[in-house]
mmCIF file of C-alpha atoms in Angstrom:
data_model
loop_
_atom_site.group_PDB
_atom_site.id
_atom_site.type_symbol
_atom_site.label_atom_id
_atom_site.label_comp_id
_atom_site.label_asym_id
_atom_site.label_seq_id
_atom_site.Cartn_x
_atom_site.Cartn_y
_atom_site.Cartn_z
ATOM 1 C CA MET A 1443 0.110 0.114 0.044
ATOM 2 C CA ALA A 1444 1.992 3.267 -1.144
ATOM 3 C CA GLU A 1445 2.271 5.679 2.130
ATOM 4 C CA LEU A 1446 -0.483 8.279 2.416
ATOM 5 C CA ARG A 1447 1.007 11.569 2.064
ATOM 6 C CA LYS A 1448 0.794 14.825 4.530
ATOM 7 C CA LEU A 1449 0.730 17.763 5.508
ATOM 8 C CA TYR A 1450 4.236 20.105 3.583
ATOM 9 C CA PRO A 1451 6.492 20.991 7.378
ATOM 10 C CA ALA A 1452 5.894 24.293 8.501
ATOM 11 C CA TYR A 1453 6.535 27.631 6.930
ATOM 12 C CA ASP A 1454 5.413 31.466 7.239
ATOM 13 C CA ALA A 1455 2.792 34.261 5.952
ATOM 14 C CA TYR A 1456 5.281 36.219 4.354
ATOM 15 C CA GLN A 1457 3.526 39.523 3.977
ATOM 16 C CA THR A 1458 -0.161 39.755 6.127
ATOM 17 C CA GLY A 1459 -2.301 42.838 6.569
ATOM 18 C CA TYR A 1460 -6.278 43.597 6.927
ATOM 19 C CA LEU A 1461 -8.576 45.033 3.402
ATOM 20 C CA ASP A 1462 -11.120 47.750 4.697
ATOM 21 C CA THR A 1463 -14.258 46.547 2.755
ATOM 22 C CA GLY A 1464 -14.967 49.924 3.595
ATOM 23 C CA ASP A 1465 -18.450 48.631 5.400
ATOM 24 C CA GLY A 1466 -17.123 48.097 8.537
ATOM 25 C CA HIS A 1467 -15.227 45.319 8.730
ATOM 26 C CA GLN A 1468 -11.225 44.708 8.800
ATOM 27 C CA VAL A 1469 -10.231 41.287 6.664
ATOM 28 C CA TYR A 1470 -7.515 39.714 7.958
ATOM 29 C CA TRP A 1471 -5.539 38.741 4.643
ATOM 30 C CA GLU A 1472 -1.751 36.868 4.395
ATOM 31 C CA LEU A 1473 -0.190 35.530 2.052
ATOM 32 C CA CYS A 1474 3.148 32.347 1.717
ATOM 33 C CA GLY A 1475 4.504 30.701 -0.940
ATOM 34 C CA ASN A 1476 6.516 31.463 -3.561
ATOM 35 C CA PRO A 1477 5.742 34.826 -5.425
ATOM 36 C CA LYS A 1478 5.664 33.299 -8.460
ATOM 37 C CA GLY A 1479 3.850 29.773 -8.042
ATOM 38 C CA LYS A 1480 0.823 29.040 -9.032
ATOM 39 C CA PRO A 1481 -1.991 31.281 -7.481
ATOM 40 C CA ALA A 1482 -4.871 29.835 -5.184
ATOM 41 C CA VAL A 1483 -6.602 31.133 -2.821
ATOM 42 C CA PHE A 1484 -8.347 28.576 1.064
ATOM 43 C CA ILE A 1485 -11.096 29.252 2.134
ATOM 44 C CA HIS A 1486 -12.428 28.402 5.742
ATOM 45 C CA GLY A 1487 -15.641 26.318 6.911
ATOM 46 C CA GLY A 1488 -17.456 27.333 9.417
ATOM 47 C CA PRO A 1489 -18.829 30.122 8.873
ATOM 48 C CA GLY A 1490 -17.352 31.427 11.937
ATOM 49 C CA GLY A 1491 -14.197 29.176 11.804
ATOM 50 C CA GLY A 1492 -10.879 30.719 10.695
ATOM 51 C CA ILE A 1493 -7.211 29.523 9.716
ATOM 52 C CA ALA A 1494 -4.778 28.253 11.149
ATOM 53 C CA ASN A 1495 -0.883 28.250 10.162
ATOM 54 C CA TYR A 1496 -1.450 24.328 9.402
ATOM 55 C CA HIS A 1497 -3.345 25.377 6.869
ATOM 56 C CA ARG A 1498 -0.892 26.737 4.878
ATOM 57 C CA GLN A 1499 1.235 23.240 4.676
ATOM 58 C CA LEU A 1500 -1.817 22.377 2.061
ATOM 59 C CA PHE A 1501 0.173 23.098 -0.621
ATOM 60 C CA ASP A 1502 3.535 23.143 -2.248
ATOM 61 C CA PRO A 1503 5.601 26.199 -1.064
ATOM 62 C CA GLU A 1504 7.473 25.836 -3.982
ATOM 63 C CA CYS A 1505 4.493 25.434 -6.522
ATOM 64 C CA TYR A 1506 2.221 27.560 -4.936
ATOM 65 C CA HIS A 1507 1.493 31.937 -3.842
ATOM 66 C CA VAL A 1508 -1.158 31.442 -2.145
ATOM 67 C CA MET A 1509 -3.650 33.866 -0.021
ATOM 68 C CA LEU A 1510 -4.916 32.809 3.190
ATOM 69 C CA PHE A 1511 -8.278 34.642 4.526
ATOM 70 C CA ASP A 1512 -10.151 34.881 7.683
ATOM 71 C CA GLN A 1513 -14.011 35.764 6.482
ATOM 72 C CA ARG A 1514 -15.962 38.558 8.576
ATOM 73 C CA GLY A 1515 -16.230 37.733 12.308
ATOM 74 C CA CYS A 1516 -13.907 35.463 12.184
ATOM 75 C CA GLY A 1517 -10.029 34.715 13.571
ATOM 76 C CA ARG A 1518 -8.062 37.911 13.452
ATOM 77 C CA SER A 1519 -11.132 39.494 11.541
ATOM 78 C CA LYS A 1520 -12.368 42.727 12.995
ATOM 79 C CA PRO A 1521 -15.113 43.899 14.742
ATOM 80 C CA HIS A 1522 -14.672 40.091 16.479
ATOM 81 C CA ALA A 1523 -18.367 38.614 15.784
ATOM 82 C CA SER A 1524 -20.145 40.452 14.024
ATOM 83 C CA LEU A 1525 -23.125 39.873 12.152
ATOM 84 C CA GLU A 1526 -23.776 42.862 10.421
ATOM 85 C CA ASN A 1527 -22.679 43.170 6.492
ATOM 86 C CA ASN A 1528 -22.191 39.808 6.577
ATOM 87 C CA THR A 1529 -23.913 37.119 4.228
ATOM 88 C CA THR A 1530 -22.555 35.175 1.275
ATOM 89 C CA TRP A 1531 -22.539 37.524 -1.173
ATOM 90 C CA HIS A 1532 -20.629 40.159 1.307
ATOM 91 C CA LEU A 1533 -17.285 37.511 1.798
ATOM 92 C CA ILE A 1534 -17.795 37.040 -2.268
ATOM 93 C CA ASP A 1535 -16.380 40.441 -2.875
ATOM 94 C CA ASP A 1536 -14.364 40.397 -0.635
ATOM 95 C CA ILE A 1537 -13.017 37.166 -2.560
ATOM 96 C CA GLU A 1538 -13.147 39.255 -4.891
ATOM 97 C CA ARG A 1539 -11.330 42.317 -3.244
ATOM 98 C CA LEU A 1540 -8.033 40.198 -2.419
ATOM 99 C CA ARG A 1541 -7.587 38.404 -5.680
ATOM 100 C CA ASN A 1542 -7.181 42.326 -6.812
ATOM 101 C CA LEU A 1543 -4.859 42.948 -3.864
ATOM 102 C CA MET A 1544 -2.845 39.759 -5.210
ATOM 103 C CA GLY A 1545 -3.049 41.148 -9.184
ATOM 104 C CA VAL A 1546 -3.743 37.880 -10.040
ATOM 105 C CA ASP A 1547 -6.466 37.482 -13.173
ATOM 106 C CA SER A 1548 -7.460 33.096 -11.793
ATOM 107 C CA TRP A 1549 -6.299 31.341 -8.846
ATOM 108 C CA LEU A 1550 -7.488 28.141 -7.279
ATOM 109 C CA VAL A 1551 -9.939 27.878 -5.246
ATOM 110 C CA PHE A 1552 -10.327 25.606 -1.992
ATOM 111 C CA GLY A 1553 -12.746 24.861 0.961
ATOM 112 C CA GLY A 1554 -14.074 22.650 2.729
ATOM 113 C CA SER A 1555 -17.226 22.423 4.479
ATOM 114 C CA TRP A 1556 -18.933 24.900 4.515
ATOM 115 C CA GLY A 1557 -16.041 26.746 2.681
ATOM 116 C CA THR A 1558 -17.339 24.674 -0.069
ATOM 117 C CA THR A 1559 -19.872 26.996 -0.206
ATOM 118 C CA LEU A 1560 -18.816 29.115 -0.589
ATOM 119 C CA SER A 1561 -15.767 28.481 -3.388
ATOM 120 C CA LEU A 1562 -19.126 27.069 -5.176
ATOM 121 C CA ALA A 1563 -21.003 30.320 -4.380
ATOM 122 C CA TYR A 1564 -17.702 32.535 -5.508
ATOM 123 C CA ALA A 1565 -17.140 29.873 -8.782
ATOM 124 C CA GLN A 1566 -20.324 30.363 -10.199
ATOM 125 C CA LYS A 1567 -20.725 34.949 -9.705
ATOM 126 C CA HIS A 1568 -16.843 34.158 -11.437
ATOM 127 C CA PRO A 1569 -16.211 31.578 -12.816
ATOM 128 C CA SER A 1570 -13.445 33.415 -15.816
ATOM 129 C CA ARG A 1571 -11.576 34.048 -12.012
ATOM 130 C CA VAL A 1572 -11.482 29.877 -11.200
ATOM 131 C CA SER A 1573 -8.421 28.032 -12.177
ATOM 132 C CA GLU A 1574 -9.520 24.762 -10.678
ATOM 133 C CA LEU A 1575 -11.591 23.666 -7.393
ATOM 134 C CA VAL A 1576 -10.594 21.778 -4.730
ATOM 135 C CA LEU A 1577 -14.036 20.768 -2.403
ATOM 136 C CA ARG A 1578 -13.488 19.117 0.929
ATOM 137 C CA GLY A 1579 -16.860 17.492 2.642
ATOM 138 C CA ILE A 1580 -20.000 19.141 0.674
ATOM 139 C CA PHE A 1581 -22.252 20.864 2.504
ATOM 140 C CA LEU A 1582 -25.022 22.841 -0.381
ATOM 141 C CA LEU A 1583 -26.969 24.092 2.665
ATOM 142 C CA ARG A 1584 -29.782 22.177 1.734
ATOM 143 C CA THR A 1585 -32.436 22.565 4.010
ATOM 144 C CA GLN A 1586 -31.611 18.348 4.646
ATOM 145 C CA GLU A 1587 -28.320 19.282 5.393
ATOM 146 C CA LEU A 1588 -28.884 21.633 7.750
ATOM 147 C CA HIS A 1589 -32.419 19.534 9.522
ATOM 148 C CA TRP A 1590 -29.780 16.293 9.582
ATOM 149 C CA TYR A 1591 -27.449 17.951 11.688
ATOM 150 C CA TYR A 1592 -29.391 20.404 13.819
ATOM 151 C CA GLN A 1593 -32.538 18.221 14.378
ATOM 152 C CA ASP A 1594 -32.945 15.037 13.592
ATOM 153 C CA GLY A 1595 -29.891 12.186 11.454
ATOM 154 C CA ALA A 1596 -26.246 12.894 13.632
ATOM 155 C CA SER A 1597 -28.208 13.293 16.751
ATOM 156 C CA ARG A 1598 -29.205 9.446 16.696
ATOM 157 C CA PHE A 1599 -25.522 8.471 16.290
ATOM 158 C CA PHE A 1600 -24.297 11.123 19.304
ATOM 159 C CA PRO A 1601 -27.645 10.950 21.429
ATOM 160 C CA ASP A 1602 -25.054 11.823 24.292
ATOM 161 C CA LYS A 1603 -23.804 15.226 23.369
ATOM 162 C CA TRP A 1604 -27.138 15.932 21.419
ATOM 163 C CA GLU A 1605 -28.159 15.764 24.708
ATOM 164 C CA ARG A 1606 -25.430 18.231 26.026
ATOM 165 C CA LEU A 1607 -26.456 20.235 22.879
ATOM 166 C CA ILE A 1608 -30.263 20.626 23.824
ATOM 167 C CA SER A 1609 -29.925 20.152 27.435
ATOM 168 C CA ILE A 1610 -30.426 24.724 27.806
ATOM 169 C CA LEU A 1611 -33.234 24.546 25.532
ATOM 170 C CA SER A 1612 -37.034 23.538 26.601
ATOM 171 C CA GLU A 1613 -39.518 20.959 24.607
ATOM 172 C CA GLU A 1614 -41.028 23.479 23.353
ATOM 173 C CA GLU A 1615 -37.832 25.245 22.145
ATOM 174 C CA ARG A 1616 -36.156 21.349 20.152
ATOM 175 C CA GLU A 1617 -38.663 21.418 17.803
ATOM 176 C CA ASP A 1618 -36.505 24.533 15.746
ATOM 177 C CA VAL A 1619 -33.280 23.975 17.678
ATOM 178 C CA MET A 1620 -31.025 26.460 15.252
ATOM 179 C CA GLU A 1621 -33.869 29.397 16.259
ATOM 180 C CA ALA A 1622 -34.017 28.480 19.988
ATOM 181 C CA TYR A 1623 -29.884 29.326 19.991
ATOM 182 C CA ARG A 1624 -30.318 31.877 17.692
ATOM 183 C CA LYS A 1625 -32.747 33.594 20.285
ATOM 184 C CA ARG A 1626 -30.037 32.920 23.353
ATOM 185 C CA LEU A 1627 -27.010 33.977 20.716
ATOM 186 C CA MET A 1628 -28.426 37.187 19.595
ATOM 187 C CA SER A 1629 -29.349 37.714 23.820
ATOM 188 C CA ASP A 1630 -28.543 40.713 25.727
ATOM 189 C CA ASP A 1631 -26.595 38.959 28.077
ATOM 190 C CA PRO A 1632 -22.685 38.595 27.170
ATOM 191 C CA GLU A 1633 -23.267 35.411 28.980
ATOM 192 C CA VAL A 1634 -26.301 33.979 27.850
ATOM 193 C CA GLN A 1635 -24.637 34.365 24.457
ATOM 194 C CA LEU A 1636 -20.938 32.869 25.641
ATOM 195 C CA LYS A 1637 -23.289 29.627 26.985
ATOM 196 C CA ALA A 1638 -25.434 29.154 23.945
ATOM 197 C CA ALA A 1639 -21.848 29.873 21.988
ATOM 198 C CA ARG A 1640 -19.815 26.678 24.190
ATOM 199 C CA LEU A 1641 -22.684 24.446 23.647
ATOM 200 C CA TRP A 1642 -22.847 25.147 19.372
ATOM 201 C CA SER A 1643 -19.084 24.709 18.781
ATOM 202 C CA LEU A 1644 -18.785 21.692 21.557
ATOM 203 C CA TRP A 1645 -20.828 20.210 19.636
ATOM 204 C CA GLU A 1646 -19.965 20.744 15.609
ATOM 205 C CA GLY A 1647 -16.097 20.175 18.404
ATOM 206 C CA GLU A 1648 -16.983 16.020 19.190
ATOM 207 C CA THR A 1649 -18.832 15.221 15.241
ATOM 208 C CA VAL A 1650 -16.304 16.635 12.671
ATOM 209 C CA THR A 1651 -14.124 13.683 12.740
ATOM 210 C CA LEU A 1652 -14.714 9.195 12.953
ATOM 211 C CA LEU A 1653 -12.933 8.429 16.152
ATOM 212 C CA PRO A 1654 -12.552 10.909 19.141
ATOM 213 C CA SER A 1655 -9.684 14.003 18.848
ATOM 214 C CA GLU A 1656 -7.877 15.623 21.385
ATOM 215 C CA ASN A 1657 -8.547 19.117 20.003
ATOM 216 C CA ALA A 1658 -12.362 19.175 20.541
ATOM 217 C CA ASP A 1659 -12.617 20.807 23.613
ATOM 218 C CA SER A 1660 -10.560 23.996 21.732
ATOM 219 C CA PHE A 1661 -14.383 24.169 19.658
ATOM 220 C CA SER A 1662 -15.210 25.674 23.462
ATOM 221 C CA GLU A 1663 -12.530 28.610 23.504
ATOM 222 C CA ASP A 1664 -14.531 31.311 24.376
ATOM 223 C CA LYS A 1665 -13.681 33.535 21.554
ATOM 224 C CA PHE A 1666 -13.577 31.088 19.381
ATOM 225 C CA ALA A 1667 -16.618 29.420 20.072
ATOM 226 C CA LEU A 1668 -18.267 32.938 20.478
ATOM 227 C CA ALA A 1669 -17.793 33.494 16.445
ATOM 228 C CA PHE A 1670 -18.042 30.714 15.237
ATOM 229 C CA ALA A 1671 -21.421 30.061 16.731
ATOM 230 C CA ARG A 1672 -23.067 33.156 16.272
ATOM 231 C CA ILE A 1673 -21.049 33.237 12.547
ATOM 232 C CA GLU A 1674 -22.644 29.451 11.647
ATOM 233 C CA ASN A 1675 -26.213 30.188 13.245
ATOM 234 C CA HIS A 1676 -26.418 33.613 11.485
ATOM 235 C CA TYR A 1677 -25.713 32.106 8.572
ATOM 236 C CA PHE A 1678 -28.790 28.622 9.031
ATOM 237 C CA VAL A 1679 -31.185 30.603 10.253
ATOM 238 C CA ASN A 1680 -31.308 32.085 7.130
ATOM 239 C CA ASN A 1681 -30.745 29.096 4.800
ATOM 240 C CA GLY A 1682 -27.144 30.957 3.694
ATOM 241 C CA PHE A 1683 -28.375 34.055 1.854
ATOM 242 C CA MET A 1684 -28.813 32.504 -1.318
ATOM 243 C CA ASP A 1685 -32.178 32.652 -3.273
ATOM 244 C CA ASN A 1686 -33.226 29.138 -3.410
ATOM 245 C CA THR A 1687 -31.144 25.537 -1.165
ATOM 246 C CA GLN A 1688 -31.067 23.579 -4.552
ATOM 247 C CA GLN A 1689 -28.964 27.243 -6.417
ATOM 248 C CA LEU A 1690 -25.976 25.547 -5.899
ATOM 249 C CA LEU A 1691 -26.531 22.457 -7.680
ATOM 250 C CA ASP A 1692 -29.569 24.773 -10.379
ATOM 251 C CA HIS A 1693 -25.879 26.622 -11.604
ATOM 252 C CA ILE A 1694 -22.790 24.363 -11.804
ATOM 253 C CA ASP A 1695 -23.758 24.723 -15.760
ATOM 254 C CA LEU A 1696 -21.763 28.221 -14.733
ATOM 255 C CA ILE A 1697 -18.398 26.122 -13.629
ATOM 256 C CA ARG A 1698 -19.044 22.038 -16.131
ATOM 257 C CA HIS A 1699 -15.320 23.119 -17.708
ATOM 258 C CA VAL A 1700 -13.697 24.185 -14.462
ATOM 259 C CA PRO A 1701 -11.014 20.999 -13.338
ATOM 260 C CA ALA A 1702 -11.889 20.318 -10.303
ATOM 261 C CA ALA A 1703 -11.854 17.544 -7.163
ATOM 262 C CA ILE A 1704 -14.477 16.027 -5.096
ATOM 263 C CA ILE A 1705 -13.329 14.721 -1.590
ATOM 264 C CA HIS A 1706 -15.420 13.319 1.618
ATOM 265 C CA GLY A 1707 -15.603 10.870 3.676
ATOM 266 C CA ARG A 1708 -18.143 8.304 3.402
ATOM 267 C CA TYR A 1709 -19.427 8.058 7.264
ATOM 268 C CA ASP A 1710 -18.466 12.469 7.329
ATOM 269 C CA MET A 1711 -21.408 12.954 9.832
ATOM 270 C CA VAL A 1712 -21.849 16.475 9.562
ATOM 271 C CA CYS A 1713 -22.081 16.792 6.065
ATOM 272 C CA GLN A 1714 -23.464 13.645 3.644
ATOM 273 C CA LEU A 1715 -21.554 11.093 1.583
ATOM 274 C CA GLN A 1716 -24.997 12.036 -0.030
ATOM 275 C CA ASN A 1717 -24.235 15.848 -1.201
ATOM 276 C CA ALA A 1718 -20.822 15.215 -2.512
ATOM 277 C CA TRP A 1719 -22.674 12.397 -4.307
ATOM 278 C CA ASP A 1720 -25.321 14.325 -5.487
ATOM 279 C CA LEU A 1721 -23.056 17.338 -6.706
ATOM 280 C CA ALA A 1722 -20.975 14.453 -8.708
ATOM 281 C CA LYS A 1723 -23.919 12.819 -9.969
ATOM 282 C CA ALA A 1724 -25.463 17.109 -11.261
ATOM 283 C CA TRP A 1725 -21.081 17.256 -12.389
ATOM 284 C CA PRO A 1726 -20.002 14.069 -13.871
ATOM 285 C CA GLU A 1727 -16.416 16.204 -15.085
ATOM 286 C CA ALA A 1728 -15.139 16.150 -11.185
ATOM 287 C CA GLU A 1729 -13.535 13.590 -9.899
ATOM 288 C CA LEU A 1730 -14.630 12.281 -6.854
ATOM 289 C CA HIS A 1731 -13.118 10.879 -4.611
ATOM 290 C CA ILE A 1732 -14.949 8.700 -1.252
ATOM 291 C CA VAL A 1733 -12.353 8.284 1.874
ATOM 292 C CA GLU A 1734 -12.877 4.762 3.675
ATOM 293 C CA GLY A 1735 -12.408 5.537 7.253
ATOM 294 C CA ALA A 1736 -12.954 8.832 7.457
ATOM 295 C CA GLY A 1737 -15.586 11.017 8.628
ATOM 296 C CA HIS A 1738 -15.860 14.990 8.349
ATOM 297 C CA SER A 1739 -11.852 16.535 9.036
ATOM 298 C CA PHE A 1740 -9.692 17.685 6.669
ATOM 299 C CA ASP A 1741 -7.117 15.867 8.815
ATOM 300 C CA GLU A 1742 -8.018 12.587 8.850
ATOM 301 C CA ALA A 1743 -5.243 10.786 7.323
ATOM 302 C CA GLY A 1744 -7.283 9.554 4.055
ATOM 303 C CA ILE A 1745 -8.539 12.760 3.626
ATOM 304 C CA LEU A 1746 -5.471 15.303 4.067
ATOM 305 C CA HIS A 1747 -4.080 12.288 1.220
ATOM 306 C CA GLN A 1748 -6.212 12.883 -1.553
ATOM 307 C CA LEU A 1749 -6.193 17.086 -0.522
ATOM 308 C CA ILE A 1750 -2.039 16.886 -0.919
ATOM 309 C CA LYS A 1751 -2.503 14.729 -4.276
ATOM 310 C CA ALA A 1752 -5.255 16.674 -5.679
ATOM 311 C CA THR A 1753 -3.602 20.174 -4.936
ATOM 312 C CA ASP A 1754 0.218 18.372 -6.723
ATOM 313 C CA LYS A 1755 -1.945 17.344 -9.938
ATOM 314 C CA PHE A 1756 -2.897 21.010 -9.694
ATOM 315 C CA ALA A 1757 0.482 22.295 -9.816
ATOM 316 C CA GLY A 1758 1.527 20.250 -13.063
ATOM 317 C CA LYS A 1759 4.131 17.820 -9.955
#
């Protein structure tokens, strides 16, 4: 059996800054790799997750010139946990501004989880600006996907963790968990917000991997949890600000010509494999890689292997 590919060795960004959006946000960005290399942009998950240093390592620093950024309200972007002027379409405008700042005509777009949603939406709005797509853990923001994870689906596999999530809700509130959490995450009481944020975030932190991860507790750290929960819930109760729940599948013809790799863990409990299957059926030109023995997280061995193979392939290696 061939050795599984792993992250490239750690390397630093060579330039960082803030993009002033003109409507109240300062979006943190960084550039790394080879300034003469293949342009790429990394789009993180959540919404509200933010970037980490190890995300750079998904790209060969000799081959790629990579833009990474924290989406509005999370990570190092400011103001923290802000929901004002924070929609999918604001983020797409930010990505275009960052492409112009980088000075490239087109780039490879790499997204995971919510990052696949945003990558697809961006590509469909600006198809001439996308050279390739690498998509991990497909999330199409359909009603059934949100219902699966926040109402009646994943809870059957994690009843103990689900019981903790809904422990602060009344029986009536449990009929619509996302809406009940929205009220708490928008509360005027910071303690109510934070308690709900920790529970919301920990639910995801403990279900993203096939096997328990020692990193799960980091999801409930106060600063991360507040941005993650508030922004994620804000997007989800508003259906990602899409025109309809089938929008990303309905508009595949706009990007059918774009080379793409779709990578998804068979036992992904956050975003079911059915999502990737449906995307691949609508877009047979894309390569679908179903990873056995893997859940949702990008750093599960089989998923990481396919991601590195994809970025290497599109770099011409």
